[in-house]
Amino acid sequence: MNISTSSTNSINLNALAAALDNAARDRHEIDPLTPQHAFTLEQAYQIQRASIARRHQRGEQPIGIKLGFTSRAKMVQMGVDSLIWGLLTDAMLREDGGTVDLSDFIHPRVEPEVCFLTSRVIDRPLTMLEAAGYLEAVAPAMEIIDSRYRNFKFTLEDVVADNCSSAALVVGAFSDNIRDLVNCGVAMRFNGHAVQLGSTGAILGNPLRSIVHASQLLSKAEMALPAGALIMAGAATAAEVLTPGLHVSTDIGTLARVEFFTAAGAHQ
Ligand code: OOG
Ligand code: MG
């Protein structure tokens, strides 16, 4: 009896993963899943894994992980108040200083982030004191998020299943100022005008704490992160809607500027 219930469940989870993956590929929005399909947070992560497995089957390579809702500003903007995490692939990378084709997305938004590069395998829960010792470098970054759900509205389970709205990321130049990030100014600008201002302190009090959380989440999921992987610490401010014709830049403390341009692109 139990066996048949769980196998029915796993078929449904795969079907939901396929629906989300197809929505991302075809750039069409779908209704949130949870009103119709009751699944737990744990099952939401299974859907996430299954949708990422489809990307890996198409040849995309894992490059690291991202945390979400590590700042109050993001929790308030999206009405969700739990820390979440998602998986990143190389197909999501966009070039610093390059042009981002908005027709790759449904209703993209951008948010300023801090990105860490690991120097050692993370395969157990780390303490705050240990975190920096597992890092090679830090870079200013921006995440382009794009919910597959209609009107960018979702529950916690929905957004986790949708790989935490992951769509693309632009990572700036790396430096070794890992310990100097506790309270740095963050300014995201559209065509030179500030659209979001904040502080790295908004990210869990100190972005380094994202490494502690990431190590705990990985360990709970029985996963390890190799050396040379990216960890996106989560947005310091709310996200802004992207439109064509923008020069988008982010400055964080003394880190190099990270920037990109937006274009309407070929699919529209
Ligand atoms: C979910 C992703 C949250 C962050 O940095 O907090 C996130 C969303 O806002 O759609 O990436
Ligand atoms: Mg983010």
mmCIF file of C-alpha atoms and ligand atoms in Angstrom:
data_model
loop_
_atom_site.group_PDB
_atom_site.id
_atom_site.type_symbol
_atom_site.label_atom_id
_atom_site.label_comp_id
_atom_site.label_asym_id
_atom_site.label_seq_id
_atom_site.Cartn_x
_atom_site.Cartn_y
_atom_site.Cartn_z
ATOM 1 C CA MET A 1 0.000 0.000 0.000
ATOM 2 C CA ASN A 2 2.729 2.405 1.029
ATOM 3 C CA ILE A 3 4.798 1.426 -1.967
ATOM 4 C CA SER A 4 2.057 2.249 -4.460
ATOM 5 C CA THR A 5 1.400 5.629 -2.778
ATOM 6 C CA SER A 6 5.016 6.649 -2.989
ATOM 7 C CA SER A 7 5.379 5.533 -6.598
ATOM 8 C CA THR A 8 2.258 7.512 -7.603
ATOM 9 C CA ASN A 9 3.810 10.476 -5.804
ATOM 10 C CA SER A 10 7.115 10.213 -7.584
ATOM 11 C CA ILE A 11 5.375 10.120 -10.975
ATOM 12 C CA ASN A 12 3.507 13.297 -10.067
ATOM 13 C CA LEU A 13 6.660 15.006 -8.847
ATOM 14 C CA ASN A 14 8.394 14.233 -12.142
ATOM 15 C CA ALA A 15 5.415 15.541 -14.098
ATOM 16 C CA LEU A 16 5.465 18.769 -12.085
ATOM 17 C CA ALA A 17 9.230 19.087 -12.650
ATOM 18 C CA ALA A 18 8.650 18.639 -16.389
ATOM 19 C CA ALA A 19 5.913 21.310 -16.372
ATOM 20 C CA LEU A 20 8.254 23.811 -14.685
ATOM 21 C CA ASP A 21 11.201 22.912 -16.904
ATOM 22 C CA ASN A 22 9.067 23.275 -20.050
ATOM 23 C CA ALA A 23 7.705 26.620 -18.848
ATOM 24 C CA ALA A 24 11.280 27.886 -18.394
ATOM 25 C CA ARG A 25 12.359 26.579 -21.802
ATOM 26 C CA ASP A 26 9.339 27.905 -23.709
ATOM 27 C CA ARG A 27 9.198 31.087 -21.612
ATOM 28 C CA HIS A 28 5.536 30.780 -20.726
ATOM 29 C CA GLU A 29 4.030 31.303 -17.302
ATOM 30 C CA ILE A 30 1.986 28.618 -15.565
ATOM 31 C CA ASP A 31 -0.412 28.652 -12.629
ATOM 32 C CA PRO A 32 1.142 28.021 -9.216
ATOM 33 C CA LEU A 33 1.143 24.287 -8.468
ATOM 34 C CA THR A 34 0.168 24.130 -4.806
ATOM 35 C CA PRO A 35 -3.509 25.033 -5.024
ATOM 36 C CA GLN A 36 -4.052 21.840 -7.063
ATOM 37 C CA HIS A 37 -1.183 19.596 -6.007
ATOM 38 C CA ALA A 38 -0.558 19.411 -2.288
ATOM 39 C CA PHE A 39 3.138 18.695 -1.793
ATOM 40 C CA THR A 40 5.436 19.180 1.169
ATOM 41 C CA LEU A 41 8.544 21.358 1.284
ATOM 42 C CA GLU A 42 10.634 18.199 1.083
ATOM 43 C CA GLN A 43 8.752 17.158 -2.067
ATOM 44 C CA ALA A 44 9.208 20.684 -3.436
ATOM 45 C CA TYR A 45 12.974 20.113 -3.228
ATOM 46 C CA GLN A 46 12.499 16.752 -4.986
ATOM 47 C CA ILE A 47 10.676 18.547 -7.819
ATOM 48 C CA GLN A 48 13.528 21.075 -7.936
ATOM 49 C CA ARG A 49 16.125 18.270 -8.182
ATOM 50 C CA ALA A 50 14.111 16.515 -10.896
ATOM 51 C CA SER A 51 13.830 19.704 -12.959
ATOM 52 C CA ILE A 52 17.584 20.325 -12.626
ATOM 53 C CA ALA A 53 18.268 16.686 -13.586
ATOM 54 C CA ARG A 54 16.463 17.420 -16.865
ATOM 55 C CA ARG A 55 18.858 20.333 -17.466
ATOM 56 C CA HIS A 56 21.854 18.116 -16.693
ATOM 57 C CA GLN A 57 20.518 15.528 -19.152
ATOM 58 C CA ARG A 58 20.582 18.262 -21.811
ATOM 59 C CA GLY A 59 24.272 18.846 -21.055
ATOM 60 C CA GLU A 60 24.129 21.748 -18.600
ATOM 61 C CA GLN A 61 26.861 21.569 -15.950
ATOM 62 C CA PRO A 62 26.408 22.308 -12.229
ATOM 63 C CA ILE A 63 28.296 25.455 -11.136
ATOM 64 C CA GLY A 64 27.088 25.972 -7.579
ATOM 65 C CA ILE A 65 24.113 26.962 -5.483
ATOM 66 C CA LYS A 66 22.090 30.037 -4.567
ATOM 67 C CA LEU A 67 20.372 31.033 -1.381
ATOM 68 C CA GLY A 68 17.101 32.936 -1.377
ATOM 69 C CA PHE A 69 15.284 35.077 1.160
ATOM 70 C CA THR A 70 18.401 35.781 3.199
ATOM 71 C CA SER A 71 17.340 39.437 3.580
ATOM 72 C CA ARG A 72 14.246 41.027 5.107
ATOM 73 C CA ALA A 73 13.809 43.180 1.965
ATOM 74 C CA LYS A 74 13.323 40.078 -0.197
ATOM 75 C CA MET A 75 11.064 38.298 2.288
ATOM 76 C CA VAL A 76 8.807 41.357 2.508
ATOM 77 C CA GLN A 77 8.742 41.876 -1.279
ATOM 78 C CA MET A 78 7.724 38.269 -2.013
ATOM 79 C CA GLY A 79 5.692 37.495 1.127
ATOM 80 C CA VAL A 80 7.780 34.421 1.979
ATOM 81 C CA ASP A 81 9.767 34.206 5.204
ATOM 82 C CA SER A 82 11.963 31.083 5.055
ATOM 83 C CA LEU A 83 15.474 30.738 3.719
ATOM 84 C CA ILE A 84 15.472 28.598 0.546
ATOM 85 C CA TRP A 85 18.103 27.317 -1.874
ATOM 86 C CA GLY A 86 18.413 26.361 -5.503
ATOM 87 C CA LEU A 87 20.905 24.843 -7.942
ATOM 88 C CA LEU A 88 22.839 26.777 -10.590
ATOM 89 C CA THR A 89 24.037 25.568 -14.007
ATOM 90 C CA ASP A 90 26.491 27.003 -16.527
ATOM 91 C CA ALA A 91 23.642 27.871 -18.922
ATOM 92 C CA MET A 92 22.525 30.515 -16.415
ATOM 93 C CA LEU A 93 25.798 32.479 -16.588
ATOM 94 C CA ARG A 94 25.786 35.815 -18.412
ATOM 95 C CA GLU A 95 28.879 37.870 -19.085
ATOM 96 C CA ASP A 96 29.881 40.822 -16.905
ATOM 97 C CA GLY A 97 29.680 43.883 -19.184
ATOM 98 C CA GLY A 98 27.724 41.945 -21.805
ATOM 99 C CA THR A 99 24.205 42.218 -23.179
ATOM 100 C CA VAL A 100 21.436 40.110 -21.659
ATOM 101 C CA ASP A 101 18.707 39.018 -24.054
ATOM 102 C CA LEU A 102 15.443 39.501 -22.159
ATOM 103 C CA SER A 103 13.598 37.217 -24.545
ATOM 104 C CA ASP A 104 15.305 34.318 -22.698
ATOM 105 C CA PHE A 105 12.886 35.020 -19.823
ATOM 106 C CA ILE A 106 9.190 35.429 -18.973
ATOM 107 C CA HIS A 107 9.090 38.448 -16.613
ATOM 108 C CA PRO A 108 12.676 38.929 -15.418
ATOM 109 C CA ARG A 109 13.753 40.943 -12.402
ATOM 110 C CA VAL A 110 17.259 41.760 -11.182
ATOM 111 C CA GLU A 111 18.713 41.948 -7.683
ATOM 112 C CA PRO A 112 22.160 42.777 -6.275
ATOM 113 C CA GLU A 113 24.033 39.866 -4.689
ATOM 114 C CA VAL A 114 27.369 38.755 -3.274
ATOM 115 C CA CYS A 115 28.885 35.653 -4.878
ATOM 116 C CA PHE A 116 31.467 33.442 -3.153
ATOM 117 C CA LEU A 117 33.872 30.980 -4.801
ATOM 118 C CA THR A 118 34.706 27.889 -2.738
ATOM 119 C CA SER A 119 38.328 26.798 -2.211
ATOM 120 C CA ARG A 120 37.578 23.389 -0.651
ATOM 121 C CA VAL A 121 34.867 20.773 -0.721
ATOM 122 C CA ILE A 122 31.999 21.674 1.610
ATOM 123 C CA ASP A 123 30.680 18.352 2.878
ATOM 124 C CA ARG A 124 29.686 19.069 6.467
ATOM 125 C CA PRO A 125 28.020 21.855 8.466
ATOM 126 C CA LEU A 126 30.482 24.717 9.004
ATOM 127 C CA THR A 127 30.654 27.291 11.782
ATOM 128 C CA MET A 128 30.962 31.030 11.226
ATOM 129 C CA LEU A 129 34.626 30.798 12.252
ATOM 130 C CA GLU A 130 35.331 28.131 9.637
ATOM 131 C CA ALA A 131 33.385 29.685 6.745
ATOM 132 C CA ALA A 132 36.070 32.016 5.344
ATOM 133 C CA GLY A 133 38.593 29.151 5.324
ATOM 134 C CA TYR A 134 36.480 27.374 2.701
ATOM 135 C CA LEU A 135 36.435 30.339 0.328
ATOM 136 C CA GLU A 136 38.800 31.386 -2.421
ATOM 137 C CA ALA A 137 37.279 34.727 -3.358
ATOM 138 C CA VAL A 138 34.239 36.985 -3.442
ATOM 139 C CA ALA A 139 32.631 38.922 -6.306
ATOM 140 C CA PRO A 140 29.843 41.441 -6.706
ATOM 141 C CA ALA A 141 27.024 39.852 -8.661
ATOM 142 C CA MET A 142 23.500 40.298 -9.890
ATOM 143 C CA GLU A 143 20.900 37.600 -10.101
ATOM 144 C CA ILE A 144 18.222 37.672 -12.772
ATOM 145 C CA ILE A 145 15.215 35.910 -11.292
ATOM 146 C CA ASP A 146 12.248 34.820 -13.383
ATOM 147 C CA SER A 147 9.385 32.981 -11.743
ATOM 148 C CA ARG A 148 7.678 30.479 -14.002
ATOM 149 C CA TYR A 149 4.437 31.293 -12.158
ATOM 150 C CA ARG A 150 1.785 33.709 -13.349
ATOM 151 C CA ASN A 151 2.340 37.254 -12.073
ATOM 152 C CA PHE A 152 5.449 36.143 -10.115
ATOM 153 C CA LYS A 153 3.129 34.921 -7.295
ATOM 154 C CA PHE A 154 3.812 31.744 -5.344
ATOM 155 C CA THR A 155 3.873 29.918 -2.021
ATOM 156 C CA LEU A 156 7.090 28.760 -0.347
ATOM 157 C CA GLU A 157 6.622 25.227 -1.778
ATOM 158 C CA ASP A 158 5.908 26.600 -5.274
ATOM 159 C CA VAL A 159 9.039 28.752 -5.404
ATOM 160 C CA VAL A 160 11.275 25.958 -4.105
ATOM 161 C CA ALA A 161 9.893 23.580 -6.767
ATOM 162 C CA ASP A 162 10.652 26.300 -9.354
ATOM 163 C CA ASN A 163 14.346 26.255 -8.337
ATOM 164 C CA CYS A 164 13.824 29.462 -6.360
ATOM 165 C CA SER A 165 13.109 31.527 -9.508
ATOM 166 C CA SER A 166 16.688 30.987 -10.748
ATOM 167 C CA ALA A 167 17.158 32.183 -14.309
ATOM 168 C CA ALA A 168 20.545 33.844 -14.822
ATOM 169 C CA LEU A 169 23.464 35.434 -13.004
ATOM 170 C CA VAL A 170 26.138 37.958 -13.816
ATOM 171 C CA VAL A 171 29.264 37.644 -11.679
ATOM 172 C CA GLY A 172 31.820 40.471 -11.498
ATOM 173 C CA ALA A 173 35.553 40.315 -10.851
ATOM 174 C CA PHE A 174 36.668 38.163 -7.926
ATOM 175 C CA SER A 175 38.901 39.487 -5.154
ATOM 176 C CA ASP A 176 40.012 38.145 -1.779
ATOM 177 C CA ASN A 177 38.237 40.768 0.424
ATOM 178 C CA ILE A 178 36.143 37.981 1.945
ATOM 179 C CA ARG A 179 36.261 39.242 5.517
ATOM 180 C CA ASP A 180 35.586 42.917 4.641
ATOM 181 C CA LEU A 181 31.977 42.391 3.635
ATOM 182 C CA VAL A 182 30.142 42.812 6.915
ATOM 183 C CA ASN A 183 28.575 46.207 6.254
ATOM 184 C CA CYS A 184 29.319 47.495 2.758
ATOM 185 C CA GLY A 185 27.087 49.834 0.794
ATOM 186 C CA VAL A 186 25.168 48.238 -2.097
ATOM 187 C CA ALA A 187 23.924 50.393 -4.982
ATOM 188 C CA MET A 188 22.103 48.994 -8.003
ATOM 189 C CA ARG A 189 21.595 51.497 -10.824
ATOM 190 C CA PHE A 190 19.525 51.602 -14.018
ATOM 191 C CA ASN A 191 21.080 53.971 -16.577
ATOM 192 C CA GLY A 192 23.059 55.634 -13.785
ATOM 193 C CA HIS A 193 20.078 56.223 -11.464
ATOM 194 C CA ALA A 194 20.006 54.347 -8.160
ATOM 195 C CA VAL A 195 17.035 51.961 -8.073
ATOM 196 C CA GLN A 196 18.022 49.986 -4.961
ATOM 197 C CA LEU A 197 20.313 51.033 -2.122
ATOM 198 C CA GLY A 198 21.234 48.812 0.796
ATOM 199 C CA SER A 199 23.966 47.138 2.774
ATOM 200 C CA THR A 200 25.610 43.720 2.710
ATOM 201 C CA GLY A 201 24.671 43.564 6.400
ATOM 202 C CA ALA A 202 21.092 42.976 5.173
ATOM 203 C CA ILE A 203 22.209 39.483 4.075
ATOM 204 C CA LEU A 204 21.874 37.459 7.293
ATOM 205 C CA GLY A 205 23.733 40.187 9.206
ATOM 206 C CA ASN A 206 26.904 39.214 7.314
ATOM 207 C CA PRO A 207 27.032 37.532 3.865
ATOM 208 C CA LEU A 208 29.579 35.033 5.245
ATOM 209 C CA ARG A 209 26.715 33.567 7.272
ATOM 210 C CA SER A 210 25.268 32.347 3.954
ATOM 211 C CA ILE A 211 28.158 29.860 3.830
ATOM 212 C CA VAL A 212 27.153 28.459 7.222
ATOM 213 C CA HIS A 213 23.521 28.120 6.047
ATOM 214 C CA ALA A 214 24.591 26.651 2.709
ATOM 215 C CA SER A 215 26.765 24.046 4.465
ATOM 216 C CA GLN A 216 23.872 23.066 6.739
ATOM 217 C CA LEU A 217 21.415 22.784 3.844
ATOM 218 C CA LEU A 218 23.881 20.746 1.773
ATOM 219 C CA SER A 219 24.556 18.404 4.644
ATOM 220 C CA LYS A 220 20.830 17.910 5.337
ATOM 221 C CA ALA A 221 20.358 17.085 1.640
ATOM 222 C CA GLU A 222 23.375 14.715 1.800
ATOM 223 C CA MET A 223 25.089 16.725 -0.906
ATOM 224 C CA ALA A 224 28.619 18.131 -1.127
ATOM 225 C CA LEU A 225 29.796 21.218 -2.987
ATOM 226 C CA PRO A 226 33.185 20.883 -4.728
ATOM 227 C CA ALA A 227 36.033 23.400 -4.661
ATOM 228 C CA GLY A 228 35.577 26.021 -7.380
ATOM 229 C CA ALA A 229 31.799 26.234 -6.926
ATOM 230 C CA LEU A 230 29.765 29.441 -6.694
ATOM 231 C CA ILE A 231 27.550 30.311 -3.741
ATOM 232 C CA MET A 232 25.145 33.200 -4.359
ATOM 233 C CA ALA A 233 24.414 34.615 -0.905
ATOM 234 C CA GLY A 234 20.971 36.080 -1.711
ATOM 235 C CA ALA A 235 19.837 39.579 -2.586
ATOM 236 C CA ALA A 236 20.644 42.465 -0.260
ATOM 237 C CA THR A 237 17.657 44.502 -1.495
ATOM 238 C CA ALA A 238 14.320 43.969 -3.240
ATOM 239 C CA ALA A 239 14.406 43.056 -6.950
ATOM 240 C CA GLU A 240 13.611 45.420 -9.857
ATOM 241 C CA VAL A 241 11.735 44.611 -13.082
ATOM 242 C CA LEU A 242 13.997 44.469 -16.150
ATOM 243 C CA THR A 243 13.025 46.146 -19.413
ATOM 244 C CA PRO A 244 14.982 46.461 -22.688
ATOM 245 C CA GLY A 245 17.448 49.316 -23.168
ATOM 246 C CA LEU A 246 18.914 49.422 -19.677
ATOM 247 C CA HIS A 247 22.471 49.680 -18.431
ATOM 248 C CA VAL A 248 22.267 47.827 -15.110
ATOM 249 C CA SER A 249 25.143 48.162 -12.644
ATOM 250 C CA THR A 250 25.856 47.214 -9.054
ATOM 251 C CA ASP A 251 28.548 48.567 -6.759
ATOM 252 C CA ILE A 252 29.302 46.846 -3.457
ATOM 253 C CA GLY A 253 31.796 48.503 -1.103
ATOM 254 C CA THR A 254 35.225 48.501 -2.704
ATOM 255 C CA LEU A 255 34.534 45.503 -4.964
ATOM 256 C CA ALA A 256 34.713 46.045 -8.713
ATOM 257 C CA ARG A 257 31.507 47.190 -10.449
ATOM 258 C CA VAL A 258 29.399 44.468 -12.077
ATOM 259 C CA GLU A 259 27.215 45.489 -15.009
ATOM 260 C CA PHE A 260 25.221 44.416 -18.060
ATOM 261 C CA PHE A 261 22.964 45.825 -20.754
ATOM 262 C CA THR A 262 19.482 44.596 -21.623
ATOM 263 C CA ALA A 263 18.111 44.010 -25.104
ATOM 264 C CA ALA A 264 14.712 42.860 -26.355
ATOM 265 C CA GLY A 265 16.297 40.016 -28.284
ATOM 266 C CA ALA A 266 15.342 37.593 -30.966
ATOM 267 C CA HIS A 267 12.369 35.647 -29.570
ATOM 268 C CA GLN A 268 10.042 38.636 -29.052
HETATM 269 C C1 OOG B 1 12.747 33.871 -5.114
HETATM 270 C C2 OOG B 1 14.246 33.928 -5.091
HETATM 271 C C3 OOG B 1 14.812 34.700 -3.929
HETATM 272 C C4 OOG B 1 16.919 35.961 -3.198
HETATM 273 O O1 OOG B 1 18.054 36.367 -3.517
HETATM 274 O O2 OOG B 1 16.374 36.276 -2.135
HETATM 275 C C5 OOG B 1 16.224 35.095 -4.171
HETATM 276 C C6 OOG B 1 12.117 35.104 -5.711
HETATM 277 O O3 OOG B 1 12.270 36.213 -5.194
HETATM 278 O O4 OOG B 1 11.395 34.938 -6.721
HETATM 279 O O5 OOG B 1 16.827 34.752 -5.160
HETATM 280 MG MG MG B 2 18.592 35.971 -5.512
#
